[in-house]
mmCIF file with all atom_site columns, C-alpha atoms and ligand atoms in Angstrom:
data_model
loop_
_atom_site.group_PDB
_atom_site.id
_atom_site.type_symbol
_atom_site.label_atom_id
_atom_site.label_alt_id
_atom_site.label_comp_id
_atom_site.label_asym_id
_atom_site.label_entity_id
_atom_site.label_seq_id
_atom_site.pdbx_PDB_ins_code
_atom_site.Cartn_x
_atom_site.Cartn_y
_atom_site.Cartn_z
_atom_site.occupancy
_atom_site.B_iso_or_equiv
_atom_site.pdbx_formal_charge
_atom_site.auth_seq_id
_atom_site.auth_comp_id
_atom_site.auth_asym_id
_atom_site.auth_atom_id
_atom_site.pdbx_PDB_model_num
ATOM   1   C  CA  . UNK H 1 1   ? -1.469 17.451 -85.276 1.00 96.00 ? 253 UNK H CA  1
ATOM   2   C  CA  . UNK H 1 2   ? 1.272  17.736 -82.615 1.00 98.00 ? 254 UNK H CA  1
ATOM   3   C  CA  . UNK H 1 3   ? 0.460  19.596 -79.434 1.00 98.00 ? 255 UNK H CA  1
ATOM   4   C  CA  . UNK H 1 4   ? 2.463  20.325 -76.297 1.00 98.00 ? 256 UNK H CA  1
ATOM   5   C  CA  . UNK H 1 5   ? 6.147  19.507 -75.891 1.00 98.00 ? 257 UNK H CA  1
ATOM   6   C  CA  . UNK H 1 6   ? 5.954  16.763 -73.271 1.00 98.00 ? 258 UNK H CA  1
ATOM   7   C  CA  . UNK H 1 7   ? 9.701  16.315 -72.766 1.00 98.00 ? 259 UNK H CA  1
ATOM   8   C  CA  . UNK H 1 8   ? 13.191 16.613 -74.148 1.00 99.00 ? 260 UNK H CA  1
ATOM   9   C  CA  . UNK H 1 9   ? 15.272 13.515 -73.379 1.00 99.00 ? 261 UNK H CA  1
ATOM   10  C  CA  . UNK H 1 10  ? 18.981 13.514 -72.591 1.00 99.00 ? 262 UNK H CA  1
ATOM   11  C  CA  . UNK H 1 11  ? 20.911 10.232 -72.650 1.00 98.00 ? 263 UNK H CA  1
ATOM   12  C  CA  . UNK H 1 12  ? 23.525 9.889  -69.908 1.00 98.00 ? 264 UNK H CA  1
ATOM   13  C  CA  . UNK H 1 13  ? 25.939 7.189  -68.812 1.00 96.00 ? 265 UNK H CA  1
ATOM   14  C  CA  . UNK H 1 14  ? 25.912 8.110  -65.098 1.00 96.00 ? 266 UNK H CA  1
ATOM   15  C  CA  . UNK H 1 15  ? 22.383 8.848  -63.873 1.00 98.00 ? 267 UNK H CA  1
ATOM   16  C  CA  . UNK H 1 16  ? 23.385 9.869  -60.346 1.00 98.00 ? 268 UNK H CA  1
ATOM   17  C  CA  . UNK H 1 17  ? 25.876 12.425 -61.664 1.00 98.00 ? 269 UNK H CA  1
ATOM   18  C  CA  . UNK H 1 18  ? 23.355 13.701 -64.217 1.00 98.00 ? 270 UNK H CA  1
ATOM   19  C  CA  . UNK H 1 19  ? 20.553 14.046 -61.659 1.00 98.00 ? 271 UNK H CA  1
ATOM   20  C  CA  . UNK H 1 20  ? 22.948 15.948 -59.405 1.00 98.00 ? 272 UNK H CA  1
ATOM   21  C  CA  . UNK H 1 21  ? 23.696 18.444 -62.191 1.00 98.00 ? 273 UNK H CA  1
ATOM   22  C  CA  . UNK H 1 22  ? 19.979 19.248 -62.475 1.00 98.00 ? 274 UNK H CA  1
ATOM   23  C  CA  . UNK H 1 23  ? 19.221 19.070 -58.729 1.00 98.00 ? 275 UNK H CA  1
ATOM   24  C  CA  . UNK H 1 24  ? 22.298 20.674 -57.199 1.00 98.00 ? 276 UNK H CA  1
ATOM   25  C  CA  . UNK H 1 25  ? 23.811 22.848 -59.922 1.00 98.00 ? 277 UNK H CA  1
ATOM   26  C  CA  . UNK H 1 26  ? 20.703 23.972 -61.785 1.00 98.00 ? 278 UNK H CA  1
ATOM   27  C  CA  . UNK H 1 27  ? 18.348 23.860 -58.772 1.00 98.00 ? 279 UNK H CA  1
ATOM   28  C  CA  . UNK H 1 28  ? 15.553 21.920 -60.484 1.00 98.00 ? 280 UNK H CA  1
ATOM   29  C  CA  . UNK H 1 29  ? 12.800 19.633 -59.165 1.00 98.00 ? 281 UNK H CA  1
ATOM   30  C  CA  . UNK H 1 30  ? 14.214 16.142 -59.853 1.00 98.00 ? 282 UNK H CA  1
ATOM   31  C  CA  . UNK H 1 31  ? 12.158 12.916 -59.539 1.00 98.00 ? 283 UNK H CA  1
ATOM   32  C  CA  . UNK H 1 32  ? 13.326 9.529  -58.330 1.00 97.00 ? 284 UNK H CA  1
ATOM   33  C  CA  . UNK H 1 33  ? 14.835 7.050  -60.791 1.00 98.00 ? 285 UNK H CA  1
ATOM   34  C  CA  . UNK H 1 34  ? 12.327 4.612  -62.318 1.00 98.00 ? 286 UNK H CA  1
ATOM   35  C  CA  . UNK H 1 35  ? 13.162 1.464  -64.315 1.00 98.00 ? 287 UNK H CA  1
ATOM   36  C  CA  . UNK H 1 36  ? 11.332 1.181  -67.661 1.00 97.00 ? 288 UNK H CA  1
ATOM   37  C  CA  . UNK H 1 37  ? 12.075 -2.454 -68.544 1.00 97.00 ? 289 UNK H CA  1
ATOM   38  C  CA  . UNK H 1 38  ? 9.809  -2.377 -71.624 1.00 96.00 ? 290 UNK H CA  1
ATOM   39  C  CA  . UNK H 1 39  ? 11.976 0.435  -73.013 1.00 98.00 ? 291 UNK H CA  1
ATOM   40  C  CA  . UNK H 1 40  ? 15.452 -0.693 -71.934 1.00 98.00 ? 292 UNK H CA  1
ATOM   41  C  CA  . UNK H 1 41  ? 16.134 2.482  -69.947 1.00 98.00 ? 293 UNK H CA  1
ATOM   42  C  CA  . UNK H 1 42  ? 15.976 4.007  -66.485 1.00 98.00 ? 294 UNK H CA  1
ATOM   43  C  CA  . UNK H 1 43  ? 14.356 7.433  -66.336 1.00 98.00 ? 295 UNK H CA  1
ATOM   44  C  CA  . UNK H 1 44  ? 14.570 10.479 -64.090 1.00 98.00 ? 296 UNK H CA  1
ATOM   45  C  CA  . UNK H 1 45  ? 12.262 13.396 -64.827 1.00 98.00 ? 297 UNK H CA  1
ATOM   46  C  CA  . UNK H 1 46  ? 13.160 17.028 -64.242 1.00 98.00 ? 298 UNK H CA  1
ATOM   47  C  CA  . UNK H 1 47  ? 9.924  18.957 -63.723 1.00 98.00 ? 299 UNK H CA  1
ATOM   48  C  CA  . UNK H 1 48  ? 10.124 22.447 -65.196 1.00 98.00 ? 300 UNK H CA  1
ATOM   49  C  CA  . UNK H 1 49  ? 7.251  24.948 -65.142 1.00 98.00 ? 301 UNK H CA  1
ATOM   50  C  CA  . UNK H 1 50  ? 6.456  24.524 -68.844 1.00 97.00 ? 302 UNK H CA  1
ATOM   51  C  CA  . UNK H 1 51  ? 7.811  21.075 -69.769 1.00 98.00 ? 303 UNK H CA  1
ATOM   52  C  CA  . UNK H 1 52  ? 10.005 18.205 -68.573 1.00 98.00 ? 304 UNK H CA  1
ATOM   53  C  CA  . UNK H 1 53  ? 13.514 16.920 -69.186 1.00 98.00 ? 305 UNK H CA  1
ATOM   54  C  CA  . UNK H 1 54  ? 13.810 13.126 -69.257 1.00 98.00 ? 306 UNK H CA  1
ATOM   55  C  CA  . UNK H 1 55  ? 17.215 11.757 -68.265 1.00 98.00 ? 307 UNK H CA  1
ATOM   56  C  CA  . UNK H 1 56  ? 17.826 8.295  -69.749 1.00 98.00 ? 308 UNK H CA  1
ATOM   57  C  CA  . UNK H 1 57  ? 20.425 5.699  -68.833 1.00 98.00 ? 309 UNK H CA  1
ATOM   58  C  CA  . UNK H 1 58  ? 20.706 2.223  -70.342 1.00 98.00 ? 310 UNK H CA  1
ATOM   59  C  CA  . UNK H 1 59  ? 18.921 -0.680 -68.631 1.00 98.00 ? 311 UNK H CA  1
ATOM   60  C  CA  . UNK H 1 60  ? 19.709 -4.250 -69.643 1.00 95.00 ? 312 UNK H CA  1
ATOM   61  C  CA  . UNK H 1 61  ? 21.760 -5.713 -72.462 1.00 92.00 ? 313 UNK H CA  1
ATOM   62  C  CA  . UNK H 1 62  ? 19.904 -4.441 -75.519 1.00 94.00 ? 314 UNK H CA  1
ATOM   63  C  CA  . UNK H 1 63  ? 19.181 -0.871 -74.568 1.00 98.00 ? 315 UNK H CA  1
ATOM   64  C  CA  . UNK H 1 64  ? 18.131 1.275  -77.565 1.00 98.00 ? 316 UNK H CA  1
ATOM   65  C  CA  . UNK H 1 65  ? 20.346 4.073  -76.233 1.00 98.00 ? 317 UNK H CA  1
ATOM   66  C  CA  . UNK H 1 66  ? 23.559 2.004  -75.964 1.00 98.00 ? 318 UNK H CA  1
ATOM   67  C  CA  . UNK H 1 67  ? 24.931 2.871  -79.416 1.00 98.00 ? 319 UNK H CA  1
ATOM   68  C  CA  . UNK H 1 68  ? 24.015 6.527  -78.990 1.00 98.00 ? 320 UNK H CA  1
ATOM   69  C  CA  . UNK H 1 69  ? 26.064 6.669  -75.784 1.00 98.00 ? 321 UNK H CA  1
ATOM   70  C  CA  . UNK H 1 70  ? 28.993 4.917  -77.467 1.00 98.00 ? 322 UNK H CA  1
ATOM   71  C  CA  . UNK H 1 71  ? 28.973 7.728  -80.020 1.00 98.00 ? 323 UNK H CA  1
ATOM   72  C  CA  . UNK H 1 72  ? 28.272 10.410 -77.402 1.00 97.00 ? 324 UNK H CA  1
ATOM   73  C  CA  . UNK H 1 73  ? 30.083 9.228  -74.258 1.00 96.00 ? 325 UNK H CA  1
ATOM   74  C  CA  . UNK H 1 74  ? 29.502 12.453 -72.352 1.00 96.00 ? 326 UNK H CA  1
ATOM   75  C  CA  . UNK H 1 75  ? 25.757 12.288 -73.096 1.00 98.00 ? 327 UNK H CA  1
ATOM   76  C  CA  . UNK H 1 76  ? 23.555 14.272 -75.439 1.00 98.00 ? 328 UNK H CA  1
ATOM   77  C  CA  . UNK H 1 77  ? 20.046 15.228 -76.465 1.00 98.00 ? 329 UNK H CA  1
ATOM   78  C  CA  . UNK H 1 78  ? 18.391 11.969 -77.537 1.00 98.00 ? 330 UNK H CA  1
ATOM   79  C  CA  . UNK H 1 79  ? 14.779 12.773 -78.493 1.00 99.00 ? 331 UNK H CA  1
ATOM   80  C  CA  . UNK H 1 80  ? 11.890 15.177 -78.248 1.00 99.00 ? 332 UNK H CA  1
ATOM   81  C  CA  . UNK H 1 81  ? 8.374  14.082 -77.261 1.00 98.00 ? 333 UNK H CA  1
ATOM   82  C  CA  . UNK H 1 82  ? 5.210  15.764 -78.493 1.00 98.00 ? 334 UNK H CA  1
ATOM   83  C  CA  . UNK H 1 83  ? 1.686  15.107 -77.282 1.00 98.00 ? 335 UNK H CA  1
ATOM   84  C  CA  . UNK H 1 84  ? -1.001 14.066 -79.757 1.00 98.00 ? 336 UNK H CA  1
ATOM   85  C  CA  . UNK H 1 85  ? -4.727 13.708 -79.130 1.00 98.00 ? 337 UNK H CA  1
ATOM   86  C  CA  . UNK H 1 86  ? -5.066 10.399 -80.983 1.00 98.00 ? 338 UNK H CA  1
ATOM   87  C  CA  . UNK H 1 87  ? -1.838 8.422  -81.318 1.00 98.00 ? 339 UNK H CA  1
ATOM   88  C  CA  . UNK H 1 88  ? -3.219 5.807  -83.742 1.00 98.00 ? 340 UNK H CA  1
ATOM   89  C  CA  . UNK H 1 89  ? -4.675 8.456  -86.056 1.00 98.00 ? 341 UNK H CA  1
ATOM   90  C  CA  . UNK H 1 90  ? -1.381 10.386 -85.882 1.00 98.00 ? 342 UNK H CA  1
ATOM   91  C  CA  . UNK H 1 91  ? 0.619  7.231  -86.654 1.00 98.00 ? 343 UNK H CA  1
ATOM   92  C  CA  . UNK H 1 92  ? -1.552 6.289  -89.614 1.00 98.00 ? 344 UNK H CA  1
ATOM   93  C  CA  . UNK H 1 93  ? -1.343 9.788  -91.064 1.00 98.00 ? 345 UNK H CA  1
ATOM   94  C  CA  . UNK H 1 94  ? 2.452  9.886  -90.689 1.00 98.00 ? 346 UNK H CA  1
ATOM   95  C  CA  . UNK H 1 95  ? 2.915  6.410  -92.175 1.00 98.00 ? 347 UNK H CA  1
ATOM   96  C  CA  . UNK H 1 96  ? 0.742  7.438  -95.138 1.00 98.00 ? 348 UNK H CA  1
ATOM   97  C  CA  . UNK H 1 97  ? 3.185  10.337 -95.642 1.00 97.00 ? 349 UNK H CA  1
ATOM   98  C  CA  . UNK H 1 98  ? 6.151  7.962  -95.665 1.00 97.00 ? 350 UNK H CA  1
ATOM   99  C  CA  . UNK H 1 99  ? 7.413  8.319  -92.094 1.00 98.00 ? 351 UNK H CA  1
ATOM   100 C  CA  . UNK H 1 100 ? 8.899  5.246  -90.424 1.00 98.00 ? 352 UNK H CA  1
ATOM   101 C  CA  . UNK H 1 101 ? 7.557  4.152  -87.051 1.00 98.00 ? 353 UNK H CA  1
ATOM   102 C  CA  . UNK H 1 102 ? 10.200 2.282  -85.038 1.00 98.00 ? 354 UNK H CA  1
ATOM   103 C  CA  . UNK H 1 103 ? 9.779  -1.122 -83.437 1.00 96.00 ? 355 UNK H CA  1
ATOM   104 C  CA  . UNK H 1 104 ? 6.723  -3.147 -84.400 1.00 96.00 ? 356 UNK H CA  1
ATOM   105 C  CA  . UNK H 1 105 ? 4.716  -0.022 -85.192 1.00 95.00 ? 357 UNK H CA  1
ATOM   106 C  CA  . UNK H 1 106 ? 2.370  -0.457 -82.252 1.00 97.00 ? 358 UNK H CA  1
ATOM   107 C  CA  . UNK H 1 107 ? 2.352  1.960  -79.291 1.00 98.00 ? 359 UNK H CA  1
ATOM   108 C  CA  . UNK H 1 108 ? 3.910  0.843  -75.996 1.00 98.00 ? 360 UNK H CA  1
ATOM   109 C  CA  . UNK H 1 109 ? 3.029  2.234  -72.600 1.00 98.00 ? 361 UNK H CA  1
ATOM   110 C  CA  . UNK H 1 110 ? 5.519  5.005  -71.815 1.00 98.00 ? 362 UNK H CA  1
ATOM   111 C  CA  . UNK H 1 111 ? 6.899  6.578  -68.665 1.00 97.00 ? 363 UNK H CA  1
ATOM   112 C  CA  . UNK H 1 112 ? 3.647  8.433  -67.941 1.00 97.00 ? 364 UNK H CA  1
ATOM   113 C  CA  . UNK H 1 113 ? 1.410  5.376  -68.281 1.00 98.00 ? 365 UNK H CA  1
ATOM   114 C  CA  . UNK H 1 114 ? 0.214  6.488  -71.716 1.00 98.00 ? 366 UNK H CA  1
ATOM   115 C  CA  . UNK H 1 115 ? 0.817  5.031  -75.189 1.00 98.00 ? 367 UNK H CA  1
ATOM   116 C  CA  . UNK H 1 116 ? 3.970  6.218  -76.976 1.00 98.00 ? 368 UNK H CA  1
ATOM   117 C  CA  . UNK H 1 117 ? 5.566  5.692  -80.397 1.00 98.00 ? 369 UNK H CA  1
ATOM   118 C  CA  . UNK H 1 118 ? 8.958  6.615  -81.867 1.00 98.00 ? 370 UNK H CA  1
ATOM   119 C  CA  . UNK H 1 119 ? 9.586  8.006  -85.357 1.00 98.00 ? 371 UNK H CA  1
ATOM   120 C  CA  . UNK H 1 120 ? 12.856 7.473  -87.232 1.00 98.00 ? 372 UNK H CA  1
ATOM   121 C  CA  . UNK H 1 121 ? 15.298 10.377 -86.752 1.00 98.00 ? 373 UNK H CA  1
ATOM   122 C  CA  . UNK H 1 122 ? 16.201 10.405 -90.455 1.00 98.00 ? 374 UNK H CA  1
ATOM   123 C  CA  . UNK H 1 123 ? 12.572 11.291 -91.302 1.00 98.00 ? 375 UNK H CA  1
ATOM   124 C  CA  . UNK H 1 124 ? 12.446 14.226 -88.839 1.00 98.00 ? 376 UNK H CA  1
ATOM   125 C  CA  . UNK H 1 125 ? 15.467 16.436 -89.421 1.00 98.00 ? 377 UNK H CA  1
ATOM   126 C  CA  . UNK H 1 126 ? 17.900 14.118 -87.670 1.00 98.00 ? 378 UNK H CA  1
ATOM   127 C  CA  . UNK H 1 127 ? 15.824 14.174 -84.490 1.00 98.00 ? 379 UNK H CA  1
ATOM   128 C  CA  . UNK H 1 128 ? 14.394 11.032 -82.907 1.00 98.00 ? 380 UNK H CA  1
ATOM   129 C  CA  . UNK H 1 129 ? 10.767 11.991 -82.255 1.00 98.00 ? 381 UNK H CA  1
ATOM   130 C  CA  . UNK H 1 130 ? 8.425  10.422 -79.697 1.00 98.00 ? 382 UNK H CA  1
ATOM   131 C  CA  . UNK H 1 131 ? 4.657  10.849 -79.763 1.00 98.00 ? 383 UNK H CA  1
ATOM   132 C  CA  . UNK H 1 132 ? 2.671  10.453 -76.546 1.00 98.00 ? 384 UNK H CA  1
ATOM   133 C  CA  . UNK H 1 133 ? -1.074 10.148 -76.278 1.00 98.00 ? 385 UNK H CA  1
ATOM   134 C  CA  . UNK H 1 134 ? -2.242 13.345 -74.512 1.00 96.00 ? 386 UNK H CA  1
HETATM 135 C  C1  . MC0 B 2 .   ? 10.389 5.693  -71.481 1.00 70.24 ? 44  MC0 B C1  1
HETATM 136 C  C2  . MC0 B 2 .   ? 10.031 6.339  -72.804 1.00 70.24 ? 44  MC0 B C2  1
HETATM 137 C  C3  . MC0 B 2 .   ? 9.135  7.560  -72.562 1.00 70.24 ? 44  MC0 B C3  1
HETATM 138 O  O1  . MC0 B 2 .   ? 9.560  8.726  -72.645 1.00 70.24 ? 44  MC0 B O1  1
HETATM 139 O  O2  . MC0 B 2 .   ? 7.939  7.302  -72.224 1.00 70.24 ? 44  MC0 B O2  1
HETATM 140 C  C4  . MC0 B 2 .   ? 11.294 6.701  -73.605 1.00 70.24 ? 44  MC0 B C4  1
HETATM 141 O  O3  . MC0 B 2 .   ? 11.581 7.817  -73.981 1.00 70.24 ? 44  MC0 B O3  1
HETATM 142 S  S1  . MC0 B 2 .   ? 12.276 5.356  -73.988 1.00 70.24 ? 44  MC0 B S1  1
HETATM 143 C  C5  . MC0 B 2 .   ? 13.655 6.017  -74.903 1.00 70.24 ? 44  MC0 B C5  1
HETATM 144 C  C6  . MC0 B 2 .   ? 14.498 4.934  -75.496 1.00 70.24 ? 44  MC0 B C6  1
HETATM 145 N  N1  . MC0 B 2 .   ? 13.764 4.264  -76.567 1.00 70.24 ? 44  MC0 B N1  1
HETATM 146 C  C7  . MC0 B 2 .   ? 14.003 4.539  -77.885 1.00 70.24 ? 44  MC0 B C7  1
HETATM 147 O  O4  . MC0 B 2 .   ? 14.841 5.357  -78.236 1.00 70.24 ? 44  MC0 B O4  1
HETATM 148 C  C8  . MC0 B 2 .   ? 13.190 3.733  -78.866 1.00 70.24 ? 44  MC0 B C8  1
HETATM 149 C  C9  . MC0 B 2 .   ? 13.367 4.154  -80.291 1.00 70.24 ? 44  MC0 B C9  1
HETATM 150 N  N2  . MC0 B 2 .   ? 14.768 4.144  -80.690 1.00 70.24 ? 44  MC0 B N2  1
HETATM 151 C  C10 . MC0 B 2 .   ? 15.279 3.197  -81.527 1.00 70.24 ? 44  MC0 B C10 1
HETATM 152 O  O5  . MC0 B 2 .   ? 14.564 2.328  -82.015 1.00 70.24 ? 44  MC0 B O5  1
HETATM 153 C  C11 . MC0 B 2 .   ? 16.740 3.290  -81.830 1.00 70.24 ? 44  MC0 B C11 1
HETATM 154 O  O6  . MC0 B 2 .   ? 17.387 4.021  -80.784 1.00 70.24 ? 44  MC0 B O6  1
HETATM 155 C  C12 . MC0 B 2 .   ? 17.056 3.945  -83.184 1.00 70.24 ? 44  MC0 B C12 1
HETATM 156 C  C13 . MC0 B 2 .   ? 16.558 5.375  -83.268 1.00 70.24 ? 44  MC0 B C13 1
HETATM 157 C  C14 . MC0 B 2 .   ? 16.480 3.112  -84.319 1.00 70.24 ? 44  MC0 B C14 1
HETATM 158 C  C15 . MC0 B 2 .   ? 18.600 3.996  -83.328 1.00 70.24 ? 44  MC0 B C15 1
HETATM 159 O  O7  . MC0 B 2 .   ? 19.098 2.737  -83.083 1.00 70.24 ? 44  MC0 B O7  1
HETATM 160 P  P1  . MC0 B 2 .   ? 20.655 2.482  -83.129 1.00 70.24 ? 44  MC0 B P1  1
HETATM 161 O  O8  . MC0 B 2 .   ? 21.381 3.571  -82.420 1.00 70.24 ? 44  MC0 B O8  1
HETATM 162 O  O9  . MC0 B 2 .   ? 20.887 1.070  -82.682 1.00 70.24 ? 44  MC0 B O9  1
HETATM 163 O  O10 . MC0 B 2 .   ? 20.899 2.503  -84.671 1.00 70.24 ? 44  MC0 B O10 1
HETATM 164 P  P2  . MC0 B 2 .   ? 22.014 3.130  -85.556 1.00 70.24 ? 44  MC0 B P2  1
HETATM 165 O  O11 . MC0 B 2 .   ? 23.236 3.456  -84.769 1.00 70.24 ? 44  MC0 B O11 1
HETATM 166 O  O12 . MC0 B 2 .   ? 22.153 2.228  -86.700 1.00 70.24 ? 44  MC0 B O12 1
HETATM 167 O  O13 . MC0 B 2 .   ? 21.333 4.482  -86.000 1.00 70.24 ? 44  MC0 B O13 1
HETATM 168 C  C16 . MC0 B 2 .   ? 20.829 4.717  -87.277 1.00 70.24 ? 44  MC0 B C16 1
HETATM 169 C  C17 . MC0 B 2 .   ? 21.108 6.175  -87.602 1.00 70.24 ? 44  MC0 B C17 1
HETATM 170 O  O14 . MC0 B 2 .   ? 20.311 6.993  -86.732 1.00 70.24 ? 44  MC0 B O14 1
HETATM 171 C  C18 . MC0 B 2 .   ? 21.138 7.856  -85.969 1.00 70.24 ? 44  MC0 B C18 1
HETATM 172 N  N3  . MC0 B 2 .   ? 20.587 7.977  -84.627 1.00 70.24 ? 44  MC0 B N3  1
HETATM 173 C  C19 . MC0 B 2 .   ? 20.503 7.003  -83.704 1.00 70.24 ? 44  MC0 B C19 1
HETATM 174 N  N4  . MC0 B 2 .   ? 19.945 7.455  -82.582 1.00 70.24 ? 44  MC0 B N4  1
HETATM 175 C  C20 . MC0 B 2 .   ? 19.662 8.756  -82.807 1.00 70.24 ? 44  MC0 B C20 1
HETATM 176 C  C21 . MC0 B 2 .   ? 19.088 9.768  -82.030 1.00 70.24 ? 44  MC0 B C21 1
HETATM 177 N  N5  . MC0 B 2 .   ? 18.676 9.538  -80.790 1.00 70.24 ? 44  MC0 B N5  1
HETATM 178 N  N6  . MC0 B 2 .   ? 18.935 11.002 -82.559 1.00 70.24 ? 44  MC0 B N6  1
HETATM 179 C  C22 . MC0 B 2 .   ? 19.341 11.246 -83.836 1.00 70.24 ? 44  MC0 B C22 1
HETATM 180 N  N7  . MC0 B 2 .   ? 19.914 10.320 -84.631 1.00 70.24 ? 44  MC0 B N7  1
HETATM 181 C  C23 . MC0 B 2 .   ? 20.068 9.095  -84.116 1.00 70.24 ? 44  MC0 B C23 1
HETATM 182 C  C24 . MC0 B 2 .   ? 22.491 7.190  -85.970 1.00 70.24 ? 44  MC0 B C24 1
HETATM 183 O  O15 . MC0 B 2 .   ? 23.513 8.149  -85.778 1.00 70.24 ? 44  MC0 B O15 1
HETATM 184 C  C25 . MC0 B 2 .   ? 22.542 6.607  -87.368 1.00 70.24 ? 44  MC0 B C25 1
HETATM 185 O  O16 . MC0 B 2 .   ? 22.858 7.595  -88.302 1.00 70.24 ? 44  MC0 B O16 1
HETATM 186 P  P3  . MC0 B 2 .   ? 24.013 7.416  -89.400 1.00 70.24 ? 44  MC0 B P3  1
HETATM 187 O  O17 . MC0 B 2 .   ? 23.562 6.218  -90.173 1.00 70.24 ? 44  MC0 B O17 1
HETATM 188 O  O18 . MC0 B 2 .   ? 23.966 8.698  -90.183 1.00 70.24 ? 44  MC0 B O18 1
HETATM 189 O  O19 . MC0 B 2 .   ? 25.264 7.198  -88.620 1.00 70.24 ? 44  MC0 B O19 1
HETATM 190 CO CO1 . CO  B 3 .   ? 10.845 9.832  -73.913 1.00 70.24 ? 45  CO  B CO1 1
#
């Protein structure tokens, strides 16, 4: 069912400092910062030859990454995102197997303009898992 690794996300409290680590220290191709108000985060993408790293910082009062950063003040790996050909079929199959879809269960438009869903970390080996329509 799952296909390519679309991105690995890292939550950070200081986006400028984090982007500098990837741009200046690691010498990567780093995008501009984009607000994702529907998701309560700002994103910066690091474009690697075979995948992407998504840097996340909180946006607004009820950011879903706020608690994570309280527990991990120096940042940390927050989620992995896999591509699926048919996100609704994938969701229905996973729900039938007992997996919990976060939020209202309906896809939202993600950072790449495509539908995304999140699956509860406790159902996937302690790893918050995002699915993105390929
Ligand atoms: C722009 C878009 C895109 O790429 O297109 C994005 O990525 S937006 C990326 C931001 N959006 C999201 O993350 C949306 C989905 N996330 C959520 O709904 C939330 O963050 C939850 C995953 C439900 C966690 O919420 P919250 O931290 O408030 O709850 P909580 O502290 O009660 O956590 C419940 C349990 O899950 C654990 N937990 C929380 N966040 C976790 C994470 N990222 N990875 C692994 N475990 C995690 C906690 O330690 C806790 O475990 P214990 O009970 O053992 O202590
Ligand atoms: Co993501």
